[in-house]
Structures are given as structure tokens and as C-alpha cells.
mmCIF file with all atom_site columns, C-alpha atoms in Angstrom:
data_model
loop_
_atom_site.group_PDB
_atom_site.id
_atom_site.type_symbol
_atom_site.label_atom_id
_atom_site.label_alt_id
_atom_site.label_comp_id
_atom_site.label_asym_id
_atom_site.label_entity_id
_atom_site.label_seq_id
_atom_site.pdbx_PDB_ins_code
_atom_site.Cartn_x
_atom_site.Cartn_y
_atom_site.Cartn_z
_atom_site.occupancy
_atom_site.B_iso_or_equiv
_atom_site.pdbx_formal_charge
_atom_site.auth_seq_id
_atom_site.auth_comp_id
_atom_site.auth_asym_id
_atom_site.auth_atom_id
_atom_site.pdbx_PDB_model_num
ATOM 1   C CA . UNK A 1 1   ? -5.430  -88.261 -39.629 1.00 82.00 ? 789 UNK A CA 1
ATOM 2   C CA . UNK A 1 2   ? -5.886  -85.973 -42.615 1.00 85.00 ? 790 UNK A CA 1
ATOM 3   C CA . UNK A 1 3   ? -6.586  -82.316 -41.982 1.00 90.00 ? 791 UNK A CA 1
ATOM 4   C CA . UNK A 1 4   ? -7.174  -79.749 -44.694 1.00 93.00 ? 792 UNK A CA 1
ATOM 5   C CA . UNK A 1 5   ? -7.105  -76.092 -43.697 1.00 96.00 ? 793 UNK A CA 1
ATOM 6   C CA . UNK A 1 6   ? -8.104  -73.044 -45.713 1.00 98.00 ? 794 UNK A CA 1
ATOM 7   C CA . UNK A 1 7   ? -6.973  -69.540 -44.775 1.00 98.00 ? 795 UNK A CA 1
ATOM 8   C CA . UNK A 1 8   ? -6.764  -66.022 -46.142 1.00 98.00 ? 796 UNK A CA 1
ATOM 9   C CA . UNK A 1 9   ? -10.413 -65.082 -46.111 1.00 98.00 ? 797 UNK A CA 1
ATOM 10  C CA . UNK A 1 10  ? -11.702 -61.828 -44.710 1.00 98.00 ? 798 UNK A CA 1
ATOM 11  C CA . UNK A 1 11  ? -13.434 -58.608 -45.592 1.00 98.00 ? 799 UNK A CA 1
ATOM 12  C CA . UNK A 1 12  ? -12.659 -56.841 -48.864 1.00 98.00 ? 800 UNK A CA 1
ATOM 13  C CA . UNK A 1 13  ? -14.088 -53.924 -50.768 1.00 98.00 ? 801 UNK A CA 1
ATOM 14  C CA . UNK A 1 14  ? -15.565 -54.434 -54.197 1.00 98.00 ? 802 UNK A CA 1
ATOM 15  C CA . UNK A 1 15  ? -12.751 -54.263 -56.713 1.00 98.00 ? 803 UNK A CA 1
ATOM 16  C CA . UNK A 1 16  ? -10.236 -55.458 -54.149 1.00 98.00 ? 804 UNK A CA 1
ATOM 17  C CA . UNK A 1 17  ? -8.207  -58.635 -53.885 1.00 98.00 ? 805 UNK A CA 1
ATOM 18  C CA . UNK A 1 18  ? -7.666  -61.540 -51.540 1.00 98.00 ? 806 UNK A CA 1
ATOM 19  C CA . UNK A 1 19  ? -5.483  -64.633 -51.746 1.00 98.00 ? 807 UNK A CA 1
ATOM 20  C CA . UNK A 1 20  ? -6.717  -67.849 -50.232 1.00 98.00 ? 808 UNK A CA 1
ATOM 21  C CA . UNK A 1 21  ? -4.421  -70.679 -49.200 1.00 98.00 ? 809 UNK A CA 1
ATOM 22  C CA . UNK A 1 22  ? -5.097  -74.339 -48.526 1.00 97.00 ? 810 UNK A CA 1
ATOM 23  C CA . UNK A 1 23  ? -2.710  -76.764 -46.918 1.00 96.00 ? 811 UNK A CA 1
ATOM 24  C CA . UNK A 1 24  ? -2.870  -80.148 -45.278 1.00 92.00 ? 812 UNK A CA 1
ATOM 25  C CA . UNK A 1 25  ? -1.289  -82.380 -42.733 1.00 87.00 ? 813 UNK A CA 1
ATOM 26  C CA . UNK A 1 26  ? -1.482  -86.026 -43.665 1.00 87.00 ? 814 UNK A CA 1
ATOM 27  C CA . UNK A 1 27  ? -2.331  -85.551 -47.345 1.00 88.00 ? 815 UNK A CA 1
ATOM 28  C CA . UNK A 1 28  ? 0.152   -84.956 -50.128 1.00 89.00 ? 816 UNK A CA 1
ATOM 29  C CA . UNK A 1 29  ? -1.610  -82.639 -52.556 1.00 89.00 ? 817 UNK A CA 1
ATOM 30  C CA . UNK A 1 30  ? 0.814   -83.394 -55.394 1.00 85.00 ? 818 UNK A CA 1
ATOM 31  C CA . UNK A 1 31  ? -0.878  -86.743 -56.006 1.00 87.00 ? 819 UNK A CA 1
ATOM 32  C CA . UNK A 1 32  ? -4.217  -85.157 -56.776 1.00 93.00 ? 820 UNK A CA 1
ATOM 33  C CA . UNK A 1 33  ? -5.992  -82.588 -58.842 1.00 96.00 ? 821 UNK A CA 1
ATOM 34  C CA . UNK A 1 34  ? -7.312  -79.928 -56.456 1.00 96.00 ? 822 UNK A CA 1
ATOM 35  C CA . UNK A 1 35  ? -10.341 -77.705 -56.527 1.00 97.00 ? 823 UNK A CA 1
ATOM 36  C CA . UNK A 1 36  ? -11.860 -74.619 -54.946 1.00 98.00 ? 824 UNK A CA 1
ATOM 37  C CA . UNK A 1 37  ? -15.555 -74.415 -54.137 1.00 98.00 ? 825 UNK A CA 1
ATOM 38  C CA . UNK A 1 38  ? -17.707 -71.767 -52.527 1.00 98.00 ? 826 UNK A CA 1
ATOM 39  C CA . UNK A 1 39  ? -21.048 -71.708 -50.784 1.00 98.00 ? 827 UNK A CA 1
ATOM 40  C CA . UNK A 1 40  ? -23.147 -68.639 -50.152 1.00 97.00 ? 828 UNK A CA 1
ATOM 41  C CA . UNK A 1 41  ? -25.922 -68.628 -47.514 1.00 92.00 ? 829 UNK A CA 1
ATOM 42  C CA . UNK A 1 42  ? -28.973 -70.472 -48.790 1.00 95.00 ? 830 UNK A CA 1
ATOM 43  C CA . UNK A 1 43  ? -27.207 -71.699 -51.922 1.00 97.00 ? 831 UNK A CA 1
ATOM 44  C CA . UNK A 1 44  ? -25.602 -74.930 -52.987 1.00 97.00 ? 832 UNK A CA 1
ATOM 45  C CA . UNK A 1 45  ? -21.863 -75.412 -52.920 1.00 97.00 ? 833 UNK A CA 1
ATOM 46  C CA . UNK A 1 46  ? -20.441 -74.609 -56.342 1.00 97.00 ? 834 UNK A CA 1
ATOM 47  C CA . UNK A 1 47  ? -17.150 -75.509 -57.957 1.00 98.00 ? 835 UNK A CA 1
ATOM 48  C CA . UNK A 1 48  ? -15.228 -72.475 -59.147 1.00 98.00 ? 836 UNK A CA 1
ATOM 49  C CA . UNK A 1 49  ? -11.797 -73.769 -60.124 1.00 98.00 ? 837 UNK A CA 1
ATOM 50  C CA . UNK A 1 50  ? -9.711  -76.905 -60.518 1.00 98.00 ? 838 UNK A CA 1
ATOM 51  C CA . UNK A 1 51  ? -6.008  -77.545 -61.168 1.00 97.00 ? 839 UNK A CA 1
ATOM 52  C CA . UNK A 1 52  ? -4.328  -80.765 -62.258 1.00 96.00 ? 840 UNK A CA 1
ATOM 53  C CA . UNK A 1 53  ? -1.427  -82.380 -60.435 1.00 93.00 ? 841 UNK A CA 1
ATOM 54  C CA . UNK A 1 54  ? 1.263   -80.635 -62.490 1.00 93.00 ? 842 UNK A CA 1
ATOM 55  C CA . UNK A 1 55  ? -0.321  -77.215 -62.145 1.00 91.00 ? 843 UNK A CA 1
ATOM 56  C CA . UNK A 1 56  ? -0.362  -76.766 -65.922 1.00 93.00 ? 844 UNK A CA 1
ATOM 57  C CA . UNK A 1 57  ? -4.033  -77.451 -66.635 1.00 96.00 ? 845 UNK A CA 1
ATOM 58  C CA . UNK A 1 58  ? -6.757  -75.381 -64.969 1.00 97.00 ? 846 UNK A CA 1
ATOM 59  C CA . UNK A 1 59  ? -10.509 -74.968 -65.125 1.00 98.00 ? 847 UNK A CA 1
ATOM 60  C CA . UNK A 1 60  ? -12.663 -72.005 -64.097 1.00 98.00 ? 848 UNK A CA 1
ATOM 61  C CA . UNK A 1 61  ? -16.334 -71.334 -63.711 1.00 98.00 ? 849 UNK A CA 1
ATOM 62  C CA . UNK A 1 62  ? -17.628 -68.548 -65.915 1.00 97.00 ? 850 UNK A CA 1
ATOM 63  C CA . UNK A 1 63  ? -18.468 -66.428 -62.881 1.00 97.00 ? 851 UNK A CA 1
ATOM 64  C CA . UNK A 1 64  ? -14.798 -66.133 -61.891 1.00 98.00 ? 852 UNK A CA 1
ATOM 65  C CA . UNK A 1 65  ? -12.938 -66.568 -65.185 1.00 98.00 ? 853 UNK A CA 1
ATOM 66  C CA . UNK A 1 66  ? -10.500 -63.737 -65.780 1.00 98.00 ? 854 UNK A CA 1
ATOM 67  C CA . UNK A 1 67  ? -10.649 -62.581 -62.150 1.00 98.00 ? 855 UNK A CA 1
ATOM 68  C CA . UNK A 1 68  ? -9.503  -65.608 -60.122 1.00 98.00 ? 856 UNK A CA 1
ATOM 69  C CA . UNK A 1 69  ? -6.320  -67.634 -60.557 1.00 98.00 ? 857 UNK A CA 1
ATOM 70  C CA . UNK A 1 70  ? -5.682  -71.061 -59.076 1.00 98.00 ? 858 UNK A CA 1
ATOM 71  C CA . UNK A 1 71  ? -2.133  -72.242 -58.461 1.00 97.00 ? 859 UNK A CA 1
ATOM 72  C CA . UNK A 1 72  ? -0.216  -74.736 -56.380 1.00 96.00 ? 860 UNK A CA 1
ATOM 73  C CA . UNK A 1 73  ? 3.173   -74.994 -54.687 1.00 95.00 ? 861 UNK A CA 1
ATOM 74  C CA . UNK A 1 74  ? 4.213   -78.607 -54.385 1.00 92.00 ? 862 UNK A CA 1
ATOM 75  C CA . UNK A 1 75  ? 7.182   -77.880 -52.142 1.00 93.00 ? 863 UNK A CA 1
ATOM 76  C CA . UNK A 1 76  ? 4.894   -76.190 -49.639 1.00 95.00 ? 864 UNK A CA 1
ATOM 77  C CA . UNK A 1 77  ? 2.024   -78.625 -50.213 1.00 95.00 ? 865 UNK A CA 1
ATOM 78  C CA . UNK A 1 78  ? -0.203  -75.597 -50.667 1.00 96.00 ? 866 UNK A CA 1
ATOM 79  C CA . UNK A 1 79  ? -3.001  -74.634 -52.999 1.00 97.00 ? 867 UNK A CA 1
ATOM 80  C CA . UNK A 1 80  ? -3.813  -70.982 -53.703 1.00 98.00 ? 868 UNK A CA 1
ATOM 81  C CA . UNK A 1 81  ? -6.671  -68.947 -55.096 1.00 98.00 ? 869 UNK A CA 1
ATOM 82  C CA . UNK A 1 82  ? -5.821  -65.376 -56.077 1.00 98.00 ? 870 UNK A CA 1
ATOM 83  C CA . UNK A 1 83  ? -9.042  -63.394 -56.254 1.00 98.00 ? 871 UNK A CA 1
ATOM 84  C CA . UNK A 1 84  ? -8.994  -60.016 -57.987 1.00 98.00 ? 872 UNK A CA 1
ATOM 85  C CA . UNK A 1 85  ? -11.715 -57.561 -58.959 1.00 98.00 ? 873 UNK A CA 1
ATOM 86  C CA . UNK A 1 86  ? -13.899 -58.930 -56.197 1.00 98.00 ? 874 UNK A CA 1
ATOM 87  C CA . UNK A 1 87  ? -17.649 -58.403 -56.366 1.00 98.00 ? 875 UNK A CA 1
ATOM 88  C CA . UNK A 1 88  ? -20.289 -58.531 -53.607 1.00 97.00 ? 876 UNK A CA 1
ATOM 89  C CA . UNK A 1 89  ? -21.640 -61.708 -55.216 1.00 97.00 ? 877 UNK A CA 1
ATOM 90  C CA . UNK A 1 90  ? -18.324 -63.406 -54.439 1.00 98.00 ? 878 UNK A CA 1
ATOM 91  C CA . UNK A 1 91  ? -19.293 -63.351 -50.769 1.00 98.00 ? 879 UNK A CA 1
ATOM 92  C CA . UNK A 1 92  ? -19.295 -66.970 -49.576 1.00 98.00 ? 880 UNK A CA 1
ATOM 93  C CA . UNK A 1 93  ? -17.438 -69.567 -47.573 1.00 98.00 ? 881 UNK A CA 1
ATOM 94  C CA . UNK A 1 94  ? -14.614 -70.938 -49.706 1.00 98.00 ? 882 UNK A CA 1
ATOM 95  C CA . UNK A 1 95  ? -13.448 -74.542 -49.534 1.00 98.00 ? 883 UNK A CA 1
ATOM 96  C CA . UNK A 1 96  ? -10.637 -76.534 -51.072 1.00 97.00 ? 884 UNK A CA 1
ATOM 97  C CA . UNK A 1 97  ? -10.714 -80.259 -51.740 1.00 96.00 ? 885 UNK A CA 1
ATOM 98  C CA . UNK A 1 98  ? -8.841  -83.013 -53.572 1.00 94.00 ? 886 UNK A CA 1
ATOM 99  C CA . UNK A 1 99  ? -10.281 -84.834 -56.586 1.00 93.00 ? 887 UNK A CA 1
ATOM 100 C CA . UNK A 1 100 ? -10.831 -88.426 -55.520 1.00 90.00 ? 888 UNK A CA 1
ATOM 101 C CA . UNK A 1 101 ? -8.204  -90.775 -56.942 1.00 89.00 ? 889 UNK A CA 1
ATOM 102 C CA . UNK A 1 102 ? -7.445  -88.556 -59.957 1.00 90.00 ? 890 UNK A CA 1
ATOM 103 C CA . UNK A 1 103 ? -4.497  -86.358 -60.849 1.00 92.00 ? 891 UNK A CA 1
ATOM 104 C CA . UNK A 1 104 ? -6.481  -84.383 -63.425 1.00 94.00 ? 892 UNK A CA 1
ATOM 105 C CA . UNK A 1 105 ? -9.687  -82.332 -63.420 1.00 96.00 ? 893 UNK A CA 1
ATOM 106 C CA . UNK A 1 106 ? -12.433 -84.450 -65.013 1.00 95.00 ? 894 UNK A CA 1
ATOM 107 C CA . UNK A 1 107 ? -13.717 -82.384 -67.906 1.00 92.00 ? 895 UNK A CA 1
ATOM 108 C CA . UNK A 1 108 ? -17.437 -82.943 -67.420 1.00 93.00 ? 896 UNK A CA 1
ATOM 109 C CA . UNK A 1 109 ? -17.587 -83.240 -63.648 1.00 96.00 ? 897 UNK A CA 1
ATOM 110 C CA . UNK A 1 110 ? -14.876 -81.100 -62.058 1.00 97.00 ? 898 UNK A CA 1
ATOM 111 C CA . UNK A 1 111 ? -17.599 -78.882 -60.552 1.00 97.00 ? 899 UNK A CA 1
ATOM 112 C CA . UNK A 1 112 ? -19.444 -81.779 -58.903 1.00 96.00 ? 900 UNK A CA 1
ATOM 113 C CA . UNK A 1 113 ? -19.075 -81.961 -55.123 1.00 97.00 ? 901 UNK A CA 1
ATOM 114 C CA . UNK A 1 114 ? -19.098 -85.764 -54.954 1.00 96.00 ? 902 UNK A CA 1
ATOM 115 C CA . UNK A 1 115 ? -16.016 -85.950 -57.201 1.00 96.00 ? 903 UNK A CA 1
ATOM 116 C CA . UNK A 1 116 ? -13.978 -84.533 -54.318 1.00 96.00 ? 904 UNK A CA 1
ATOM 117 C CA . UNK A 1 117 ? -12.828 -85.753 -50.931 1.00 91.00 ? 905 UNK A CA 1
ATOM 118 C CA . UNK A 1 118 ? -10.758 -84.392 -48.058 1.00 91.00 ? 906 UNK A CA 1
ATOM 119 C CA . UNK A 1 119 ? -12.640 -81.148 -47.522 1.00 94.00 ? 907 UNK A CA 1
ATOM 120 C CA . UNK A 1 120 ? -11.474 -78.355 -45.243 1.00 90.00 ? 908 UNK A CA 1
ATOM 121 C CA . UNK A 1 121 ? -13.696 -76.324 -42.908 1.00 95.00 ? 909 UNK A CA 1
ATOM 122 C CA . UNK A 1 122 ? -13.707 -73.328 -45.195 1.00 97.00 ? 910 UNK A CA 1
ATOM 123 C CA . UNK A 1 123 ? -12.717 -69.676 -44.944 1.00 98.00 ? 911 UNK A CA 1
ATOM 124 C CA . UNK A 1 124 ? -15.207 -66.821 -45.093 1.00 98.00 ? 912 UNK A CA 1
ATOM 125 C CA . UNK A 1 125 ? -14.909 -64.141 -47.762 1.00 98.00 ? 913 UNK A CA 1
ATOM 126 C CA . UNK A 1 126 ? -17.092 -61.059 -47.494 1.00 98.00 ? 914 UNK A CA 1
ATOM 127 C CA . UNK A 1 127 ? -17.076 -58.404 -50.196 1.00 98.00 ? 915 UNK A CA 1
ATOM 128 C CA . UNK A 1 128 ? -18.756 -55.097 -49.483 1.00 97.00 ? 916 UNK A CA 1
ATOM 129 C CA . UNK A 1 129 ? -19.851 -52.600 -52.089 1.00 93.00 ? 917 UNK A CA 1
#
């Protein structure tokens, strides 16, 4: 049985930092491109970052570009999201997921929820001003 677990969320002040982690039992991340999504109350889930299987190629949504960094550690089977210069509008539940059957981030659809499988339960990030 595949389980994906996100961690590292919490409460931060505006301008602060958090690092999210995502790991799995039963799924080898190094076969897939991986992504981070977030969902704020009353809003749709949005893709914010994607990383290919080698870790060399990354994608970012404009809202987080320059502030967030996605990375992966194959030996630990772990995906990370370093979040700096946090803003109140970053408040959301953050999810990681694997791109279905692909080792790269599809250029025109990496932000589309249906492109991904093996979702975790999410970790809450709250940023106060």
C-alpha cells in the first residue's frame, strides 16, 4: 500500500521561512517527477512547483517564484519545499504528489491536478501578518 506523507507545516510570521518535506512508503519517488500543490479555504487546489526525476529541471508558479525552492533527496526518498519570505496569502494546506507515469514536468500541464497521482493528506501552513 502506498502512503505519501507531508510534514513541516505550521505557523509562521510574514517574512519568515518554513521547510516542507514529503516522503513515502511503497513508492519510489526517483521514478517520477514530483510536484507541490496548495489549497486555501474556498479555493481550488493550485500547482506551485514541479521537479523532474533528476532534480535538475524545476518549474514554479509566478506567485512563489524567487521565494520557494523545490528539491529532492533520492537517497532519503524525500521531496522538499523551502519557503522563504512567506506572505499571509501563502496560507493553505500544502500537498505533494507524483506526476503520473512521467519522469519530467509536462511543460503545459504541470499545474493540472489530474496529471498527478499518489497524493498525501497535506500539511497546514499558516502565515500571520
